[in-house]
Amino acid sequence: MTRREALTVLAAGSISGGRASAAGAIIRTVLKDLPPEALAGGATLFHEHLSLAPDFMPKWIGLARGQPPQPVQSDKPYFMRDADLMAEEVRAAAREGVACLVDGGHPDMGRDLDFLKRLSKQSGMPIVAGCGYYSQPFYPPEIATMTEDQITQELVRQARTQPVGAFGEIGSWDEITDLERKVFRAVGKAHLQTNLPIFTHTGIPGKSAIEQLDILEAAGVKPQRVAIGHVGNLVDPKVDVHKALCKRGAFIGFDRQGGPGDARQVPMVVALIDAGYADNLLFSSDLSTANQLKSNGGAGYAKTVTVFAPKLRQAGVKEETLHGILVDNPRRFLAFTPKN
Ligand SMILES: [Zn+2]
């Protein structure tokens, strides 16, 4: 590395393409700040859900289908409110090679920070909590009347008073709306004041992915601190949008993996690795429904590692490359030097 490259890298706050983070950078989990090296022993899954409100997914599925919210099943306790069940699921993920889980929820999705802390204590799994606002259909009503600066201040307040380690998932539900643009600009400004990394949600199929990065970059955020999410949904063998995002330095998320959709994403991941973008890739599963749990016969929280990764190996992806994507990239993405 030349001196000029080294300086650029230091300015970005991490060693891009390398395997380490800048001195002093930490990963903020709900229980304590960790040095990134503490999570070198396994995969960090950068976009999962461990705490959602019981009515969140029924509303989500209804909106996605253009129907009213589905009825909430109330015959048994909702799994994301059952700490014992969830601790067992999370311990199983640890046994299968997961070193850290990032929860992409926040208050407008019913995320409960105390539940995440209890779950982390009970299971021993380091958990990173996100914060922010999800997408327009889920915003609290005051978002419509708050100014961009008021939203920024609120985000900074959350980041400074709560043990949160990222802004995410910050979303646009469909094509991005004016209200969502306002929130994205506010998140960008809040990042400048706190240094928290940002991960996003794009509507199927990867709608407004480029504009999300445009807005954040225009607010002063370095693309290296951003992960544009759900771009696996944008099925394109040429991976044009994916490459454009990577070329600018952003991370991109193949973050609904470990299921039947994998077959469409494996060739895209291979194409991106072949194009030299392995350091920009992040994998996760966005687990959010009970049928995916081990206790219900599903593959559980480790399915990115146990179901998706083997398909990539079979497609010829080298072990070293997979290790870089699953273990090193998310730590480089999450590590930040706190700003007060
Ligand atoms: Zn999610």
Short mmCIF file of C-alpha atoms and ligand atoms in Angstrom, two decimals:
data_model
loop_
_atom_site.label_atom_id
_atom_site.label_comp_id
_atom_site.label_asym_id
_atom_site.label_seq_id
_atom_site.Cartn_x
_atom_site.Cartn_y
_atom_site.Cartn_z
CA MET A 1 0.00 0.00 0.00
CA THR A 2 1.39 3.43 -0.88
CA ARG A 3 1.35 6.25 1.66
CA ARG A 4 -1.35 8.02 -0.34
CA GLU A 5 -3.53 4.91 -0.35
CA ALA A 6 -2.93 4.49 3.36
CA LEU A 7 -4.05 8.04 4.04
CA THR A 8 -7.20 7.57 1.95
CA VAL A 9 -7.93 4.43 3.90
CA LEU A 10 -7.41 6.11 7.26
CA ALA A 11 -9.76 8.88 6.20
CA ALA A 12 -12.40 6.28 5.40
CA GLY A 13 -12.07 4.92 8.91
CA SER A 14 -11.20 1.39 7.96
CA ILE A 15 -8.82 -0.62 5.85
CA SER A 16 -10.80 -1.18 2.69
CA GLY A 17 -10.04 -4.49 1.08
CA GLY A 18 -7.93 -5.49 4.07
CA ARG A 19 -8.97 -7.54 7.03
CA ALA A 20 -8.67 -5.08 9.88
CA SER A 21 -10.38 -1.93 11.09
CA ALA A 22 -8.88 1.40 12.11
CA ALA A 23 -7.31 1.60 15.56
CA GLY A 24 -9.90 2.58 18.14
CA ALA A 25 -12.86 1.49 16.04
CA ILE A 26 -15.44 -0.57 17.88
CA ILE A 27 -18.52 -2.61 17.15
CA ARG A 28 -21.32 -1.49 19.46
CA THR A 29 -23.40 -4.38 20.76
CA VAL A 30 -26.38 -4.02 23.08
CA LEU A 31 -24.29 -5.12 26.08
CA LYS A 32 -20.88 -3.57 25.36
CA ASP A 33 -18.53 -2.16 22.77
CA LEU A 34 -16.30 -4.84 21.23
CA PRO A 35 -13.04 -4.61 19.31
CA PRO A 36 -13.73 -6.00 15.80
CA GLU A 37 -11.18 -8.77 16.48
CA ALA A 38 -13.55 -10.17 19.13
CA LEU A 39 -15.87 -11.32 16.33
CA ALA A 40 -13.20 -12.94 14.15
CA GLY A 41 -14.32 -16.45 15.08
CA GLY A 42 -17.46 -16.65 12.96
CA ALA A 43 -19.93 -14.99 10.64
CA THR A 44 -21.59 -11.70 11.46
CA LEU A 45 -25.05 -11.55 9.90
CA PHE A 46 -25.69 -7.90 9.21
CA HIS A 47 -29.46 -7.94 8.66
CA GLU A 48 -31.68 -10.17 10.80
CA HIS A 49 -34.70 -9.68 13.04
CA LEU A 50 -34.86 -10.83 16.64
CA SER A 51 -37.43 -8.40 17.96
CA LEU A 52 -40.47 -7.27 16.01
CA ALA A 53 -44.01 -6.43 17.14
CA PRO A 54 -46.54 -9.28 16.71
CA ASP A 55 -48.51 -7.14 14.23
CA PHE A 56 -45.49 -6.04 12.17
CA MET A 57 -45.27 -8.94 9.70
CA PRO A 58 -49.07 -9.21 9.24
CA LYS A 59 -49.09 -5.53 8.24
CA TRP A 60 -45.96 -5.99 6.08
CA ILE A 61 -47.38 -8.96 4.18
CA GLY A 62 -50.71 -7.20 3.70
CA LEU A 63 -48.97 -4.12 2.26
CA ALA A 64 -46.76 -6.24 0.01
CA ARG A 65 -49.85 -7.97 -1.40
CA GLY A 66 -51.97 -4.84 -1.58
CA GLN A 67 -54.35 -6.28 0.99
CA PRO A 68 -55.44 -5.27 4.48
CA PRO A 69 -53.19 -6.47 7.34
CA GLN A 70 -53.41 -10.19 7.93
CA PRO A 71 -54.96 -11.28 11.22
CA VAL A 72 -52.43 -11.69 14.04
CA GLN A 73 -52.21 -15.31 15.16
CA SER A 74 -52.78 -15.27 18.88
CA ASP A 75 -52.98 -18.99 19.74
CA LYS A 76 -49.39 -19.04 21.03
CA PRO A 77 -46.99 -16.36 22.21
CA TYR A 78 -45.28 -14.53 19.36
CA PHE A 79 -41.79 -16.00 18.95
CA MET A 80 -40.00 -12.66 19.02
CA ARG A 81 -41.45 -12.02 22.47
CA ASP A 82 -40.40 -15.44 23.83
CA ALA A 83 -36.88 -15.02 25.25
CA ASP A 84 -36.37 -18.70 26.14
CA LEU A 85 -37.32 -19.93 22.68
CA MET A 86 -35.25 -17.23 20.98
CA ALA A 87 -32.21 -17.91 23.19
CA GLU A 88 -32.33 -21.53 22.10
CA GLU A 89 -32.56 -20.52 18.41
CA VAL A 90 -29.66 -18.09 18.77
CA ARG A 91 -27.49 -20.61 20.64
CA ALA A 92 -28.10 -23.05 17.76
CA ALA A 93 -26.88 -20.37 15.32
CA ALA A 94 -23.71 -19.93 17.41
CA ARG A 95 -23.04 -23.66 17.21
CA GLU A 96 -23.38 -23.41 13.42
CA GLY A 97 -20.76 -20.69 13.05
CA VAL A 98 -22.46 -17.36 13.75
CA ALA A 99 -20.43 -14.93 15.88
CA CYS A 100 -22.78 -11.93 15.90
CA LEU A 101 -26.30 -10.99 14.82
CA VAL A 102 -27.43 -7.53 13.77
CA ASP A 103 -31.06 -6.68 14.42
CA GLY A 104 -32.49 -4.40 11.75
CA GLY A 105 -35.48 -3.19 13.77
CA HIS A 106 -36.33 0.00 15.59
CA PRO A 107 -39.31 1.39 17.51
CA ASP A 108 -41.59 1.77 14.46
CA MET A 109 -41.21 -2.00 13.86
CA GLY A 110 -41.80 -2.85 17.51
CA ARG A 111 -38.17 -3.62 18.33
CA ASP A 112 -37.63 -3.92 22.07
CA LEU A 113 -34.07 -3.06 23.19
CA ASP A 114 -34.54 -4.66 26.62
CA PHE A 115 -35.58 -7.89 24.93
CA LEU A 116 -32.42 -7.81 22.79
CA LYS A 117 -30.25 -7.25 25.88
CA ARG A 118 -31.93 -10.11 27.71
CA LEU A 119 -31.56 -12.36 24.67
CA SER A 120 -27.88 -11.51 24.32
CA LYS A 121 -27.25 -12.22 28.03
CA GLN A 122 -29.21 -15.45 28.00
CA SER A 123 -27.68 -16.82 24.79
CA GLY A 124 -24.17 -15.36 24.97
CA MET A 125 -24.58 -14.09 21.38
CA PRO A 126 -23.31 -10.56 20.70
CA ILE A 127 -26.22 -8.59 19.21
CA VAL A 128 -25.99 -5.24 17.43
CA ALA A 129 -29.18 -3.17 17.48
CA GLY A 130 -30.12 -0.79 14.69
CA CYS A 131 -32.05 2.43 15.07
CA GLY A 132 -33.91 4.92 12.91
CA TYR A 133 -37.13 4.75 10.88
CA TYR A 134 -38.20 1.94 8.58
CA SER A 135 -40.25 3.19 5.61
CA GLN A 136 -43.22 5.45 4.96
CA PRO A 137 -46.08 3.02 5.71
CA PHE A 138 -44.52 2.42 9.13
CA TYR A 139 -43.38 5.94 10.09
CA PRO A 140 -44.81 7.43 13.26
CA PRO A 141 -47.17 10.26 12.22
CA GLU A 142 -44.85 13.03 13.45
CA ILE A 143 -42.32 12.25 10.70
CA ALA A 144 -44.65 14.04 8.27
CA THR A 145 -44.42 17.33 10.17
CA MET A 146 -40.90 17.18 11.62
CA THR A 147 -38.20 19.05 9.74
CA GLU A 148 -35.14 17.25 8.43
CA ASP A 149 -33.07 18.81 11.23
CA GLN A 150 -35.55 17.73 13.89
CA ILE A 151 -35.39 14.16 12.61
CA THR A 152 -31.58 14.37 12.57
CA GLN A 153 -31.57 15.56 16.18
CA GLU A 154 -33.86 12.72 17.24
CA LEU A 155 -31.65 10.15 15.50
CA VAL A 156 -28.53 11.57 17.12
CA ARG A 157 -30.29 11.50 20.49
CA GLN A 158 -31.15 7.82 20.02
CA ALA A 159 -27.61 7.02 18.92
CA ARG A 160 -26.09 8.78 21.94
CA THR A 161 -28.45 7.54 24.63
CA GLN A 162 -29.07 3.95 23.54
CA PRO A 163 -26.72 1.02 22.88
CA VAL A 164 -27.33 1.00 19.12
CA GLY A 165 -24.61 0.13 16.63
CA ALA A 166 -26.03 1.20 13.26
CA PHE A 167 -28.73 3.17 11.53
CA GLY A 168 -30.82 0.46 9.92
CA GLU A 169 -32.80 -0.81 8.35
CA ILE A 170 -33.59 2.52 6.76
CA GLY A 171 -36.00 1.93 3.93
CA SER A 172 -37.95 3.04 0.96
CA TRP A 173 -41.05 0.89 0.71
CA ASP A 174 -41.55 1.12 -3.09
CA GLU A 175 -40.11 3.84 -5.33
CA ILE A 176 -38.67 6.22 -2.77
CA THR A 177 -41.08 9.00 -1.65
CA ASP A 178 -40.41 12.60 -0.64
CA LEU A 179 -40.97 11.72 3.00
CA GLU A 180 -38.50 8.85 2.75
CA ARG A 181 -35.99 11.16 1.03
CA LYS A 182 -36.28 13.50 4.01
CA VAL A 183 -35.56 10.64 6.41
CA PHE A 184 -32.60 9.43 4.31
CA ARG A 185 -31.11 12.95 4.33
CA ALA A 186 -31.60 13.12 8.11
CA VAL A 187 -29.94 9.73 8.57
CA GLY A 188 -27.01 10.94 6.48
CA LYS A 189 -26.65 14.02 8.67
CA ALA A 190 -27.00 11.94 11.86
CA HIS A 191 -24.24 9.65 10.58
CA LEU A 192 -21.90 12.64 10.23
CA GLN A 193 -22.50 13.47 13.91
CA THR A 194 -22.20 9.92 15.26
CA ASN A 195 -20.23 7.82 12.73
CA LEU A 196 -22.76 4.96 12.98
CA PRO A 197 -22.81 2.82 9.80
CA ILE A 198 -26.02 2.74 7.74
CA PHE A 199 -27.86 -0.21 6.18
CA THR A 200 -30.92 0.17 4.02
CA HIS A 201 -34.04 -1.60 2.79
CA THR A 202 -35.05 -1.36 -0.87
CA GLY A 203 -38.45 -2.40 -2.18
CA ILE A 204 -38.61 -5.36 -4.55
CA PRO A 205 -36.79 -5.46 -6.94
CA GLY A 206 -34.08 -3.27 -5.44
CA LYS A 207 -36.10 -0.14 -6.22
CA SER A 208 -34.35 3.22 -5.69
CA ALA A 209 -31.08 1.51 -4.70
CA ILE A 210 -28.95 4.03 -6.59
CA GLU A 211 -30.95 6.99 -5.33
CA GLN A 212 -30.57 5.82 -1.73
CA LEU A 213 -26.80 5.99 -2.10
CA ASP A 214 -27.06 9.30 -4.01
CA ILE A 215 -28.99 10.91 -1.15
CA LEU A 216 -26.64 9.63 1.54
CA GLU A 217 -23.55 10.62 -0.43
CA ALA A 218 -24.96 14.09 -1.12
CA ALA A 219 -25.43 14.45 2.65
CA GLY A 220 -21.70 13.80 3.07
CA VAL A 221 -21.69 10.08 3.89
CA LYS A 222 -18.84 8.03 2.43
CA PRO A 223 -20.25 5.07 0.45
CA GLN A 224 -17.88 2.76 2.40
CA ARG A 225 -20.10 3.36 5.47
CA VAL A 226 -23.30 2.32 3.70
CA ALA A 227 -24.84 -1.06 2.88
CA ILE A 228 -27.61 -0.90 0.29
CA GLY A 229 -29.94 -3.76 1.21
CA HIS A 230 -32.04 -6.39 -0.52
CA VAL A 231 -30.31 -5.99 -3.90
CA GLY A 232 -30.45 -9.76 -4.36
CA ASN A 233 -34.10 -9.09 -5.25
CA LEU A 234 -32.89 -7.21 -8.30
CA VAL A 235 -32.32 -10.26 -10.47
CA ASP A 236 -30.02 -9.28 -13.34
CA PRO A 237 -27.32 -11.60 -14.71
CA LYS A 238 -25.33 -8.54 -15.77
CA VAL A 239 -25.49 -7.10 -12.22
CA ASP A 240 -25.28 -3.57 -13.59
CA VAL A 241 -26.83 -1.75 -10.62
CA HIS A 242 -24.89 -3.93 -8.20
CA LYS A 243 -21.60 -3.11 -9.89
CA ALA A 244 -22.41 0.60 -10.00
CA LEU A 245 -22.99 0.60 -6.22
CA CYS A 246 -19.81 -1.41 -5.53
CA LYS A 247 -17.74 0.78 -7.85
CA ARG A 248 -18.68 3.78 -5.70
CA GLY A 249 -17.42 1.90 -2.63
CA ALA A 250 -20.69 0.89 -0.99
CA PHE A 251 -21.46 -2.49 0.50
CA ILE A 252 -24.41 -4.31 -1.06
CA GLY A 253 -26.64 -6.79 0.71
CA PHE A 254 -27.61 -10.23 -0.49
CA ASP A 255 -29.63 -10.41 2.66
CA ARG A 256 -32.63 -12.64 2.11
CA GLN A 257 -30.60 -15.78 1.61
CA GLY A 258 -30.80 -19.36 2.75
CA GLY A 259 -34.00 -20.27 0.91
CA PRO A 260 -35.55 -21.08 -2.45
CA GLY A 261 -34.50 -17.72 -3.96
CA ASP A 262 -30.79 -18.57 -3.65
CA ALA A 263 -30.59 -20.11 -7.12
CA ARG A 264 -31.13 -16.69 -8.71
CA GLN A 265 -28.60 -14.96 -6.48
CA VAL A 266 -25.68 -17.41 -6.65
CA PRO A 267 -24.72 -16.47 -10.25
CA MET A 268 -24.98 -12.78 -9.42
CA VAL A 269 -22.68 -13.17 -6.41
CA VAL A 270 -20.21 -15.14 -8.55
CA ALA A 271 -20.30 -12.43 -11.23
CA LEU A 272 -19.59 -9.75 -8.63
CA ILE A 273 -16.70 -11.72 -7.13
CA ASP A 274 -15.29 -12.25 -10.65
CA ALA A 275 -15.57 -8.49 -11.25
CA GLY A 276 -13.41 -7.86 -8.17
CA TYR A 277 -16.13 -6.82 -5.72
CA ALA A 278 -15.86 -9.53 -3.04
CA ASP A 279 -14.97 -6.87 -0.47
CA ASN A 280 -18.30 -5.08 -1.07
CA LEU A 281 -20.59 -8.04 -0.44
CA LEU A 282 -22.61 -8.68 2.71
CA PHE A 283 -24.81 -11.73 3.29
CA SER A 284 -27.69 -12.27 5.71
CA SER A 285 -31.19 -13.78 5.79
CA ASP A 286 -33.57 -11.08 7.14
CA LEU A 287 -35.28 -13.80 9.20
CA SER A 288 -38.69 -12.54 10.24
CA THR A 289 -41.21 -15.40 10.28
CA ALA A 290 -41.67 -18.30 12.70
CA ASN A 291 -41.64 -21.02 10.03
CA GLN A 292 -37.91 -20.39 9.52
CA LEU A 293 -37.06 -21.33 13.10
CA LYS A 294 -35.23 -24.55 13.93
CA SER A 295 -37.97 -25.41 16.41
CA ASN A 296 -40.46 -25.29 13.53
CA GLY A 297 -38.34 -27.39 11.17
CA GLY A 298 -36.70 -24.43 9.42
CA ALA A 299 -32.99 -23.75 8.93
CA GLY A 300 -32.85 -21.11 11.68
CA TYR A 301 -30.77 -17.98 12.11
CA ALA A 302 -27.58 -19.55 10.70
CA LYS A 303 -29.09 -20.39 7.31
CA THR A 304 -26.88 -17.86 5.52
CA VAL A 305 -23.93 -19.98 6.67
CA THR A 306 -25.50 -23.45 6.54
CA VAL A 307 -27.72 -23.16 3.43
CA PHE A 308 -26.51 -20.28 1.24
CA ALA A 309 -22.71 -20.53 1.67
CA PRO A 310 -22.58 -24.21 0.57
CA LYS A 311 -24.33 -23.25 -2.69
CA LEU A 312 -21.59 -20.70 -3.35
CA ARG A 313 -18.88 -23.26 -2.59
CA GLN A 314 -20.55 -25.56 -5.08
CA ALA A 315 -20.47 -22.74 -7.64
CA GLY A 316 -16.69 -22.54 -7.17
CA VAL A 317 -16.34 -19.67 -4.70
CA LYS A 318 -13.14 -20.15 -2.71
CA GLU A 319 -13.19 -20.69 1.04
CA GLU A 320 -10.97 -17.67 1.60
CA THR A 321 -13.36 -15.45 -0.34
CA LEU A 322 -16.37 -16.74 1.60
CA HIS A 323 -14.56 -16.18 4.87
CA GLY A 324 -13.84 -12.61 3.82
CA ILE A 325 -17.49 -11.95 2.99
CA LEU A 326 -19.04 -13.65 6.02
CA VAL A 327 -16.50 -12.80 8.71
CA ASP A 328 -14.44 -9.78 7.66
CA ASN A 329 -16.71 -7.57 5.54
CA PRO A 330 -19.47 -7.18 8.16
CA ARG A 331 -16.93 -6.35 10.87
CA ARG A 332 -15.36 -3.72 8.61
CA PHE A 333 -18.84 -2.37 7.86
CA LEU A 334 -19.93 -2.22 11.51
CA ALA A 335 -16.71 -0.91 13.08
CA PHE A 336 -16.81 2.81 13.81
CA THR A 337 -15.06 5.37 15.96
CA PRO A 338 -17.76 6.90 18.18
CA LYS A 339 -18.22 10.66 17.93
CA ASN A 340 -19.84 12.65 20.72
ZN ZN B 1 -35.25 -6.50 7.49
#
